[in-house]
Short mmCIF file of C-alpha atoms and ligand atoms in Angstrom, two decimals:
data_model
loop_
_atom_site.label_atom_id
_atom_site.label_comp_id
_atom_site.label_asym_id
_atom_site.label_seq_id
_atom_site.Cartn_x
_atom_site.Cartn_y
_atom_site.Cartn_z
CA UNK E 23 -10.35 18.51 -17.52
CA UNK E 24 -8.72 18.07 -20.90
CA UNK E 25 -9.19 15.29 -23.49
CA UNK E 26 -6.67 12.96 -24.95
CA UNK E 27 -6.67 10.52 -27.68
CA UNK E 28 -4.24 8.08 -29.43
CA UNK E 29 -4.87 6.12 -32.60
CA UNK E 30 -2.58 3.25 -33.51
CA UNK E 31 -2.46 1.14 -36.64
CA UNK E 32 -4.75 2.98 -38.96
CA UNK E 33 -3.76 4.80 -42.11
CA UNK E 34 -6.01 7.81 -41.33
CA UNK E 35 -4.68 8.19 -37.89
CA UNK E 36 -4.67 11.94 -37.67
CA UNK E 37 -8.07 12.17 -39.24
CA UNK E 38 -9.61 9.66 -36.83
CA UNK E 39 -7.75 11.52 -33.88
CA UNK E 40 -9.36 14.89 -34.97
CA UNK E 41 -12.76 13.24 -34.91
CA UNK E 42 -12.36 11.79 -31.56
CA UNK E 43 -11.14 15.27 -30.12
CA UNK E 44 -14.26 16.66 -31.95
CA UNK E 45 -16.45 14.28 -29.71
CA UNK E 46 -14.59 15.37 -26.75
CA UNK E 47 -14.84 19.05 -27.32
CA UNK E 48 -16.72 19.61 -24.00
CA UNK E 49 -13.56 18.60 -22.20
CA UNK E 50 -11.52 21.51 -23.35
CA UNK E 51 -12.28 24.41 -25.84
CA UNK E 52 -9.08 26.42 -25.57
CA UNK E 53 -6.81 24.71 -27.98
CA UNK E 54 -6.31 21.50 -29.91
CA UNK E 55 -3.21 19.53 -31.13
CA UNK E 56 -2.30 16.34 -32.86
CA UNK E 57 1.12 14.83 -33.43
CA UNK E 58 1.44 11.96 -35.93
CA UNK E 59 4.31 9.62 -36.87
CA UNK E 60 5.36 8.64 -40.34
CA UNK E 61 8.80 7.40 -41.72
CA UNK E 62 10.53 7.87 -38.48
CA UNK E 63 9.44 11.46 -38.04
CA UNK E 64 6.96 13.15 -35.95
CA UNK E 65 4.86 16.10 -37.18
CA UNK E 66 2.75 18.17 -34.85
CA UNK E 67 0.06 20.69 -35.48
CA UNK E 68 -1.59 22.66 -32.68
CA UNK E 69 -3.34 25.90 -32.34
CA UNK E 70 -5.80 27.82 -30.15
CA UNK E 71 -9.40 27.35 -30.96
CA UNK E 72 -12.15 24.68 -31.35
CA UNK E 73 -11.31 21.35 -33.11
CA UNK E 74 -13.30 22.29 -36.09
CA UNK E 75 -11.28 25.52 -36.44
CA UNK E 76 -7.81 24.02 -35.90
CA UNK E 77 -8.23 20.84 -37.93
CA UNK E 78 -9.24 21.40 -41.59
CA UNK E 79 -8.19 19.64 -44.73
CA UNK E 80 -5.03 21.74 -45.20
CA UNK E 81 -3.85 21.01 -41.72
CA UNK E 82 -4.86 17.44 -41.45
CA UNK E 83 -3.02 16.61 -44.75
CA UNK E 84 0.19 17.64 -42.98
CA UNK E 85 -0.33 14.77 -40.47
CA UNK E 86 0.68 11.60 -42.15
CA UNK E 87 1.32 8.25 -40.89
CA UNK E 88 -0.65 5.33 -39.17
CA UNK E 89 -0.25 6.67 -35.51
CA UNK E 90 -1.38 9.84 -33.86
CA UNK E 91 -1.88 11.30 -30.50
CA UNK E 92 -4.23 14.33 -29.76
CA UNK E 93 -5.28 16.77 -27.00
CA UNK E 94 -8.07 19.25 -26.28
CA UNK E 95 -6.97 21.96 -23.70
CA UNK E 96 -9.22 23.08 -21.07
CA UNK E 97 -9.25 26.81 -20.28
CA UNK E 98 -7.20 27.67 -17.23
CA UNK E 99 -6.23 30.94 -15.58
CA UNK E 100 -2.60 31.33 -17.09
CA UNK E 101 -0.76 29.90 -20.04
CA UNK E 102 -2.56 31.44 -22.90
CA UNK E 103 0.37 30.96 -25.39
CA UNK E 104 0.72 28.38 -28.03
CA UNK E 105 3.76 27.13 -25.83
CA UNK E 106 1.12 25.82 -23.31
CA UNK E 107 -0.68 23.62 -25.70
CA UNK E 108 -0.25 19.97 -26.33
CA UNK E 109 1.04 17.67 -27.68
CA UNK E 110 4.43 18.55 -26.31
CA UNK E 111 7.25 17.64 -28.70
CA UNK E 112 10.97 17.02 -28.13
CA UNK E 113 14.00 15.48 -29.66
CA UNK E 114 16.37 13.61 -27.27
CA UNK E 115 18.87 10.91 -27.19
CA UNK E 116 16.63 8.09 -28.57
CA UNK E 117 15.02 10.19 -31.28
CA UNK E 118 11.60 12.02 -31.30
CA UNK E 119 8.95 12.03 -28.72
CA UNK E 120 5.33 13.61 -28.27
CA UNK E 121 3.24 13.61 -25.18
CA UNK E 122 -0.46 14.24 -24.38
CA UNK E 123 -1.46 14.47 -20.74
CA UNK E 124 -4.93 14.66 -19.00
CA UNK E 125 -4.56 15.46 -15.25
CA UNK E 126 -2.45 17.40 -12.87
CA UNK E 127 0.91 16.47 -11.30
CA UNK E 128 0.89 17.49 -7.74
CA UNK E 129 4.70 17.39 -7.28
CA UNK E 130 5.21 19.45 -10.41
CA UNK E 131 6.90 22.40 -8.82
CA UNK E 132 9.47 20.58 -6.87
CA UNK E 133 10.33 18.25 -9.88
CA UNK E 134 10.60 21.30 -12.12
CA UNK E 135 12.82 23.17 -9.64
CA UNK E 136 15.14 20.29 -9.43
CA UNK E 137 15.32 19.92 -13.11
CA UNK E 138 16.00 23.66 -13.48
CA UNK E 139 18.76 23.50 -10.78
CA UNK E 140 20.25 20.74 -12.93
CA UNK E 141 20.31 23.08 -16.07
CA UNK E 142 17.09 22.04 -17.71
CA UNK E 143 15.48 24.77 -19.98
CA UNK E 144 11.69 24.76 -20.01
CA UNK E 145 9.70 25.92 -23.01
CA UNK E 146 6.10 25.99 -21.37
CA UNK E 147 4.41 26.18 -18.10
CA UNK E 148 2.90 22.67 -18.49
CA UNK E 149 3.51 20.21 -15.76
CA UNK E 150 3.76 17.44 -18.38
CA UNK E 151 6.94 18.99 -19.67
CA UNK E 152 8.56 17.53 -16.51
CA UNK E 153 8.04 14.20 -17.98
CA UNK E 154 9.76 14.94 -21.11
CA UNK E 155 12.89 16.07 -19.22
CA UNK E 156 12.68 13.14 -16.87
CA UNK E 157 12.54 10.65 -19.75
CA UNK E 158 15.51 12.52 -21.61
CA UNK E 159 17.68 12.47 -18.56
CA UNK E 160 17.03 8.82 -17.64
CA UNK E 161 20.11 6.52 -18.02
CA UNK E 162 17.92 3.59 -19.20
CA UNK E 163 18.30 2.24 -22.67
CA UNK E 164 14.80 1.46 -23.79
CA UNK E 165 12.07 4.07 -23.87
CA UNK E 166 9.65 1.98 -21.75
CA UNK E 167 12.26 1.82 -18.99
CA UNK E 168 12.89 5.59 -19.19
CA UNK E 169 9.04 6.22 -18.99
CA UNK E 170 8.93 3.92 -15.98
CA UNK E 171 11.71 5.70 -14.36
CA UNK E 172 10.11 9.23 -15.07
CA UNK E 173 6.69 7.98 -13.60
CA UNK E 174 8.41 6.85 -10.45
CA UNK E 175 9.13 10.61 -9.70
CA UNK E 176 5.64 11.73 -11.01
CA UNK E 177 2.89 11.99 -8.30
CA UNK E 178 -0.51 13.11 -9.06
CA UNK E 179 -3.57 12.35 -11.35
CA UNK E 180 -2.49 11.49 -14.88
CA UNK E 181 -3.44 9.80 -18.18
CA UNK E 182 -0.53 10.04 -20.50
CA UNK E 183 -0.15 8.96 -24.24
CA UNK E 184 3.51 9.02 -25.35
CA UNK E 185 4.47 8.64 -28.90
CA UNK E 186 7.82 7.74 -30.18
CA UNK E 187 8.47 7.33 -33.88
CA UNK E 188 6.99 3.89 -34.13
CA UNK E 189 5.34 3.09 -30.73
CA UNK E 190 2.71 4.40 -28.48
CA UNK E 191 2.80 4.15 -24.66
CA UNK E 192 -0.50 4.62 -22.74
CA UNK E 193 -0.36 5.14 -18.95
CA UNK E 194 -3.12 5.73 -16.36
CA UNK E 195 -2.31 6.52 -12.77
CA UNK E 196 -2.81 4.02 -10.12
CA UNK E 197 -5.71 5.71 -8.76
CA UNK E 198 -7.58 5.85 -12.14
CA UNK E 199 -8.84 9.29 -11.19
CA UNK E 200 -9.35 10.45 -14.99
CA UNK E 201 -11.12 8.02 -17.30
CA UNK E 202 -9.25 6.30 -20.17
CA UNK E 203 -10.52 3.65 -22.36
CA UNK E 204 -9.51 1.31 -25.20
CA UNK E 205 -11.37 0.61 -28.45
CA UNK E 206 -10.76 -1.50 -31.58
CA UNK E 207 -11.46 0.57 -34.78
CA UNK E 208 -13.49 -1.44 -37.44
CA UNK E 209 -11.35 -0.11 -40.20
CA UNK E 210 -8.20 -1.14 -38.42
CA UNK E 211 -6.05 -0.50 -35.42
CA UNK E 212 -6.85 0.80 -31.90
CA UNK E 213 -8.13 3.97 -30.30
CA UNK E 214 -7.39 5.16 -26.65
CA UNK E 215 -9.48 8.01 -25.42
CA UNK E 216 -10.48 9.91 -22.30
CA UNK E 217 -14.13 9.15 -23.13
CA UNK E 218 -15.82 6.24 -24.95
CA UNK E 219 -18.13 8.90 -26.72
CA UNK E 220 -15.20 9.25 -29.02
CA UNK E 221 -15.66 5.78 -30.15
CA UNK E 222 -18.80 6.46 -32.02
CA UNK E 223 -17.25 8.92 -34.54
CA UNK E 224 -14.21 6.90 -35.24
CA UNK E 225 -16.42 3.71 -35.61
CA UNK E 226 -14.64 1.81 -32.81
CA UNK E 227 -15.97 -0.91 -30.60
CA UNK E 228 -15.24 -0.47 -26.93
CA UNK E 229 -12.85 -3.19 -25.44
CA UNK E 230 -12.29 -2.03 -21.88
CA UNK E 231 -11.11 0.73 -19.54
CA UNK E 232 -7.20 1.15 -19.12
CA UNK E 233 -6.52 -0.30 -15.60
CA UNK E 234 -5.33 2.15 -12.96
CA UNK E 235 -1.44 1.64 -12.91
CA UNK E 236 -1.45 0.04 -16.27
CA UNK E 237 0.81 0.81 -19.18
CA UNK E 238 -0.23 -0.28 -22.67
CA UNK E 239 2.48 -0.49 -25.28
CA UNK E 240 1.45 -0.44 -29.11
CA UNK E 241 4.34 -1.79 -31.06
CA UNK E 242 4.52 -2.23 -34.82
CA UNK E 243 5.30 -5.93 -34.61
CA UNK E 244 2.47 -6.81 -32.45
CA UNK E 245 -1.24 -6.91 -33.05
CA UNK E 246 -2.54 -6.64 -29.63
CA UNK E 247 -1.11 -4.10 -27.27
CA UNK E 248 1.21 -5.25 -24.54
CA UNK E 249 -0.06 -4.64 -21.07
CA UNK E 250 2.21 -4.06 -17.99
CA UNK E 251 0.92 -3.38 -14.65
CA UNK E 252 3.31 -0.64 -13.68
CA UNK E 253 1.94 0.34 -10.31
CA UNK E 254 -0.22 -1.34 -7.75
CA UNK E 255 -3.90 -0.48 -8.32
CA UNK E 256 -5.48 1.92 -5.76
CA UNK E 257 -8.61 2.80 -7.61
CA UNK E 258 -10.22 6.09 -6.76
CA UNK E 259 -12.08 7.37 -9.76
CA UNK E 260 -13.40 10.88 -9.85
CA UNK E 261 -17.02 11.22 -9.05
CA UNK E 262 -17.22 14.65 -10.81
CA UNK E 263 -16.84 12.80 -13.98
CA UNK E 264 -20.36 11.55 -13.57
CA UNK E 265 -21.68 14.86 -12.30
CA UNK E 266 -20.45 17.16 -14.93
CA UNK E 267 -17.47 16.50 -16.91
CA UNK E 268 -18.17 13.59 -19.16
CA UNK E 269 -20.78 13.44 -21.90
CA UNK E 270 -23.84 11.50 -20.95
CA UNK E 271 -23.32 8.98 -23.55
CA UNK E 272 -19.94 8.02 -22.15
CA UNK E 273 -19.37 4.78 -20.31
CA UNK E 274 -17.03 4.95 -17.34
CA UNK E 275 -16.33 1.75 -15.23
CA UNK E 276 -19.12 0.02 -17.22
CA UNK E 277 -21.61 2.71 -16.06
CA UNK E 278 -23.40 5.16 -18.55
CA UNK E 279 -23.08 8.68 -17.36
CA UNK E 280 -26.40 9.57 -18.45
CA UNK E 281 -27.97 6.69 -16.24
CA UNK E 282 -26.11 8.06 -13.16
CA UNK E 283 -27.34 11.50 -13.77
CA UNK E 284 -30.90 10.35 -14.06
CA UNK E 285 -30.44 8.52 -10.55
CA UNK E 286 -29.09 11.87 -9.15
CA UNK E 287 -32.32 13.62 -10.25
CA UNK E 288 -34.42 10.65 -8.96
CA UNK E 289 -32.69 10.81 -5.48
CA UNK E 290 -33.38 14.64 -5.38
CA UNK E 291 -36.96 13.82 -5.98
CA UNK E 292 -37.05 11.12 -3.17
CA UNK E 293 -35.48 13.52 -0.84
CA UNK E 294 -38.18 16.12 -1.57
CA UNK E 295 -41.13 13.61 -0.84
CA UNK E 296 -41.75 15.18 2.61
CA UNK E 297 -40.92 18.64 1.69
CA UNK E 298 -44.32 20.52 1.50
CA UNK E 299 -44.00 22.55 -1.68
CA UNK E 300 -46.15 22.84 -4.53
CA UNK E 301 -44.33 22.56 -7.78
CA UNK E 302 -45.88 23.02 -11.24
CA UNK E 303 -42.94 21.85 -13.45
CA UNK E 304 -39.44 20.57 -13.39
CA UNK E 305 -36.95 22.65 -15.53
CA UNK E 306 -33.39 21.76 -16.30
CA UNK E 307 -30.63 24.09 -16.59
CA UNK E 308 -29.55 22.96 -20.22
CA UNK E 309 -27.59 20.93 -21.03
CA UNK E 310 -25.86 19.47 -18.05
CA UNK E 311 -28.97 19.56 -15.83
CA UNK E 312 -31.22 17.74 -18.43
CA UNK E 313 -30.72 13.92 -17.31
CA UNK E 314 -31.15 14.88 -13.71
CA UNK E 315 -34.27 16.81 -14.38
CA UNK E 316 -35.66 13.91 -16.31
CA UNK E 317 -35.15 11.58 -13.38
CA UNK E 318 -36.64 14.11 -10.93
CA UNK E 319 -39.75 14.41 -13.04
CA UNK E 320 -40.16 10.66 -13.76
CA UNK E 321 -39.84 9.93 -9.98
CA UNK E 322 -42.13 12.68 -8.86
CA UNK E 323 -44.84 12.66 -11.60
CA UNK E 324 -44.18 16.28 -12.05
CA UNK E 325 -44.08 17.35 -15.57
CA UNK E 326 -40.64 18.12 -17.30
CA UNK E 327 -40.71 21.36 -19.33
CA UNK E 328 -37.94 23.02 -21.09
CA UNK E 329 -38.52 26.39 -19.18
CA UNK E 330 -35.03 27.62 -20.17
CA UNK E 331 -33.84 27.53 -23.80
CA UNK E 332 -30.15 27.50 -24.62
CA UNK E 333 -28.53 29.17 -27.34
CA UNK E 334 -25.75 26.90 -28.77
CA UNK E 335 -23.81 29.40 -30.71
CA UNK E 336 -22.27 31.08 -27.82
CA UNK E 337 -18.79 29.96 -28.72
CA UNK E 338 -15.51 30.94 -27.37
CA UNK E 339 -15.09 33.49 -30.19
CA UNK E 340 -17.77 35.66 -28.67
CA UNK E 341 -16.11 38.74 -26.99
CA UNK E 342 -16.47 38.58 -23.14
CA UNK E 343 -18.93 41.13 -21.92
CA UNK E 344 -17.40 43.92 -19.85
CA UNK E 345 -17.82 44.03 -16.23
CA UNK E 346 -21.08 46.06 -16.33
CA UNK E 347 -22.40 43.66 -18.90
CA UNK E 348 -21.72 40.51 -16.78
CA UNK E 349 -25.47 39.64 -16.45
CA UNK E 350 -25.81 39.71 -20.14
CA UNK E 351 -23.59 36.69 -20.42
CA UNK E 352 -26.10 34.37 -18.88
CA UNK E 353 -28.93 35.88 -20.93
CA UNK E 354 -26.98 35.37 -24.05
CA UNK E 355 -26.88 31.59 -23.29
CA UNK E 356 -29.96 31.06 -21.58
CA UNK E 357 -33.44 32.50 -22.17
CA UNK E 358 -36.71 32.06 -20.20
CA UNK E 359 -39.65 30.49 -21.85
CA UNK E 360 -41.95 33.32 -20.42
CA UNK E 361 -45.32 31.81 -21.61
CA UNK E 362 -44.56 28.55 -19.99
CA UNK E 363 -43.13 29.69 -16.63
CA UNK E 364 -45.28 32.92 -15.86
CA UNK E 365 -47.04 32.62 -12.53
CA UNK E 366 -45.70 29.06 -11.97
CA UNK E 367 -43.69 27.37 -9.34
CA UNK E 368 -40.66 25.93 -10.74
CA UNK E 369 -38.23 23.23 -9.63
CA UNK E 370 -34.99 24.10 -11.37
CA UNK E 371 -32.01 21.48 -11.53
CA UNK E 372 -28.48 22.12 -12.37
CA UNK E 373 -25.65 19.74 -11.98
CA UNK E 374 -23.47 21.82 -9.71
CA UNK E 375 -23.00 25.19 -8.08
CA UNK E 376 -19.30 26.16 -8.14
CA UNK E 377 -19.04 30.01 -7.51
CA UNK E 378 -22.81 30.58 -7.36
CA UNK E 379 -22.82 33.16 -10.11
CA UNK E 380 -24.76 31.29 -12.75
CA UNK E 381 -27.36 30.10 -10.37
CA UNK E 382 -27.92 33.55 -8.98
CA UNK E 383 -28.46 34.90 -12.58
CA UNK E 384 -30.72 32.06 -13.56
CA UNK E 385 -33.07 32.42 -10.55
CA UNK E 386 -33.13 36.26 -11.29
CA UNK E 387 -33.83 35.78 -14.98
CA UNK E 388 -36.75 33.33 -14.15
CA UNK E 389 -38.15 35.47 -11.52
CA UNK E 390 -38.08 38.54 -13.93
CA UNK E 391 -39.76 36.49 -16.45
CA UNK E 392 -42.77 35.96 -14.19
CA UNK E 393 -41.88 32.73 -12.26
CA UNK E 394 -43.83 32.71 -8.93
CA UNK E 395 -41.34 30.52 -7.13
CA UNK E 396 -37.96 29.07 -7.86
CA UNK E 397 -36.87 25.88 -5.98
CA UNK E 398 -33.28 25.18 -6.98
CA UNK E 399 -31.99 21.60 -6.82
CA UNK E 400 -28.26 20.66 -7.29
CA UNK E 401 -27.36 17.16 -8.63
CA UNK E 402 -24.20 17.05 -6.59
CA UNK E 403 -23.10 17.65 -3.06
CA UNK E 404 -21.74 21.19 -2.04
CA UNK E 405 -18.30 21.89 -3.63
CA UNK E 406 -16.31 23.03 -0.65
CA UNK E 407 -12.71 22.45 -1.59
CA UNK E 408 -10.60 23.01 -4.90
CA UNK E 409 -9.67 19.99 -6.83
CA UNK E 410 -5.91 19.51 -7.56
CA UNK E 411 -6.37 16.20 -9.55
CA UNK E 412 -7.11 17.62 -13.03
CA UNK E 413 -10.12 19.98 -12.66
CA UNK E 414 -9.59 23.61 -12.85
CA UNK E 415 -11.85 24.76 -9.92
CA UNK E 416 -11.18 28.10 -8.47
CA UNK E 417 -9.32 28.66 -5.16
CA UNK E 418 -11.49 28.04 -2.06
CA UNK E 419 -12.42 31.55 -1.39
CA UNK E 420 -14.18 31.61 -4.78
CA UNK E 421 -16.25 28.57 -3.94
CA UNK E 422 -19.46 29.64 -2.55
CA UNK E 423 -19.94 26.61 -0.31
CA UNK E 424 -16.46 27.27 1.23
CA UNK E 425 -17.89 30.55 2.95
CA UNK E 426 -21.66 30.07 2.82
CA UNK E 427 -23.95 27.41 4.33
CA UNK E 428 -27.01 26.17 2.43
CA UNK E 429 -29.37 28.69 3.80
CA UNK E 430 -27.09 31.54 3.01
CA UNK E 431 -26.60 30.30 -0.36
CA UNK E 432 -30.28 30.00 -0.92
CA UNK E 433 -30.90 33.55 -0.11
CA UNK E 434 -27.75 34.70 -2.05
CA UNK E 435 -28.91 33.13 -5.20
CA UNK E 436 -32.54 34.38 -4.45
CA UNK E 437 -34.16 30.98 -4.52
CA UNK E 438 -37.23 29.85 -2.51
CA UNK E 439 -35.60 26.59 -1.39
CA UNK E 440 -32.30 24.92 -2.13
CA UNK E 441 -31.21 21.30 -1.84
CA UNK E 442 -28.15 19.41 -2.81
CA UNK E 443 -27.33 15.80 -2.99
CA UNK E 444 -25.43 14.46 0.01
CA UNK E 445 -22.13 12.67 -0.73
CA UNK E 446 -23.62 9.27 0.13
CA UNK E 447 -26.52 10.00 -2.09
CA UNK E 448 -24.14 10.78 -5.15
CA UNK E 449 -22.28 7.57 -4.58
CA UNK E 450 -25.44 5.52 -4.48
CA UNK E 451 -26.68 7.25 -7.61
CA UNK E 452 -23.40 6.33 -9.52
CA UNK E 453 -24.26 2.83 -8.44
CA UNK E 454 -20.90 1.13 -8.66
CA UNK E 455 -19.29 0.60 -5.10
CA UNK E 456 -16.01 2.32 -5.28
CA UNK E 457 -13.79 4.20 -3.13
CA UNK E 458 -14.48 7.57 -5.11
CA UNK E 459 -12.26 10.55 -5.32
CA UNK E 460 -14.43 13.13 -3.58
CA UNK E 461 -12.00 15.72 -2.55
CA UNK E 462 -14.10 18.75 -3.87
CA UNK E 463 -16.87 17.69 -1.53
CA UNK E 464 -14.98 16.37 1.46
CA UNK E 465 -11.47 17.82 1.34
CA UNK E 466 -10.00 14.39 1.36
CA UNK E 467 -6.71 15.01 -0.52
CA UNK E 468 -5.63 11.34 -0.67
CA UNK E 469 -2.60 11.85 -2.98
CA UNK E 470 0.34 12.59 -0.84
CA UNK E 471 3.31 14.40 -2.01
CA UNK E 472 5.55 11.47 -0.98
CA UNK E 473 3.52 9.17 -3.29
P1 5GP Z 12 -21.35 28.79 -10.83
O1 5GP Z 12 -22.30 29.78 -11.41
O2 5GP Z 12 -21.83 28.15 -9.58
O3 5GP Z 12 -19.93 29.15 -10.73
O4 5GP Z 12 -21.29 27.49 -11.92
C1 5GP Z 12 -22.14 26.64 -12.02
C2 5GP Z 12 -22.43 26.05 -13.44
O5 5GP Z 12 -20.97 25.81 -13.99
C3 5GP Z 12 -23.20 24.84 -13.65
O6 5GP Z 12 -23.98 25.07 -14.72
C4 5GP Z 12 -22.26 23.74 -14.15
O7 5GP Z 12 -22.84 23.06 -15.20
C5 5GP Z 12 -21.00 24.52 -14.57
N1 5GP Z 12 -19.77 23.91 -14.10
C6 5GP Z 12 -19.41 23.07 -13.16
N2 5GP Z 12 -18.16 22.71 -12.97
C7 5GP Z 12 -17.64 23.44 -14.07
C8 5GP Z 12 -16.22 23.51 -14.65
O8 5GP Z 12 -15.33 22.79 -14.08
N3 5GP Z 12 -15.97 24.20 -15.69
C9 5GP Z 12 -17.03 24.99 -16.32
N4 5GP Z 12 -16.72 25.76 -17.37
N5 5GP Z 12 -18.40 24.85 -15.78
C10 5GP Z 12 -18.62 24.27 -14.77
MG1 MG Z 13 -24.05 23.87 -16.69
#
């Protein structure tokens, strides 16, 4: 996941970057960082924690200048140190540079090994550090040519924002797997952000998505950013951005995420038309299941009820329960509305089932609270394959749909019935005809290691 932002040409650059990161907190809660440039010098502040914890008045005031880049880190298995947070900063032949990255480089190990064999010293476990080395070792004179040369050796899903002392370079891979959009800030300058929901808080107007394979260059001397098509476009946007990652109010490829989720729920309802089940209410798993549940309820005419209440204060600061207390974890976040659901037949909608642990606990919780029947609906297809394009999905053995079929999962989670969307359903629900990246559902790993 992760979120990135770049602000160019606004005297409150770091402050605006922190607001944009705050709006994109859902894409990563592990750590946050910003680098700003002023008077030929880059300053960086990064720390583990939520954006509101990392950026306060005393830290923001250190980040001067009219350009800044920022990053929210999504919690991954390893790399818990500050070294593994972004922006990555380095000094090299042409001066200073800072980089933020959203995505995953699939040839990272080979490139890293080559660089290490050549004598490079790495400071972090981040795949994006490869890019710093490749840029620093390039024989080209201009930074833009060095970046291009480095990207020629970089295979995978990526959105990069690279900041020098006076310029910003924005690059989206040729597949456009992760979203990245450009906006114009009303108080001056430009914003580039992983999601358009960030534009609200920085008071920017959406201009357009960055094109797959495009490099934008923000340069002091120019008003408008310069655009170069670095790589031939082979657009393969990630469908899971619509299912889970992006905030409902974000717009990707001219489509509001909320609208696509409502359509997903509507499709689930249409698929259920001939299933002879008697349902009293449609209940979302908050928050991500809410738009789909509304779509289901509107289509079926069955009332939408908040049968599950979410506690929003379960932050990352809360100590993880011990193994014996695991079931407490779901209970701390989600509580059943006993009076509503007692003796009732519920249609419960969540956006996805990954490991199947959450859904199992939810069904048990609802049944313990007196629900007569729980019919589970999932607003995405079965996740059978790990994603290597920027999502931190578990290895395939942990994916419940890798080892169990629908009926087995249904009885495993204790539901009365279980239905998913088909892959075709998902694509029609998004409603823009594209050759989507669907590897989590169909195992089509279309990015080959030779490019
Ligand atoms: P499960 O219990 O099946 O492992 O997880 C399903 C739940 O995880 C769903 O409620 C879904 O909203 C959420 N989910 C789906 N994908 C991700 C992800 O990549 N990261 C996190 N943290 N949650 C996810
Ligand atoms: Mg969820």
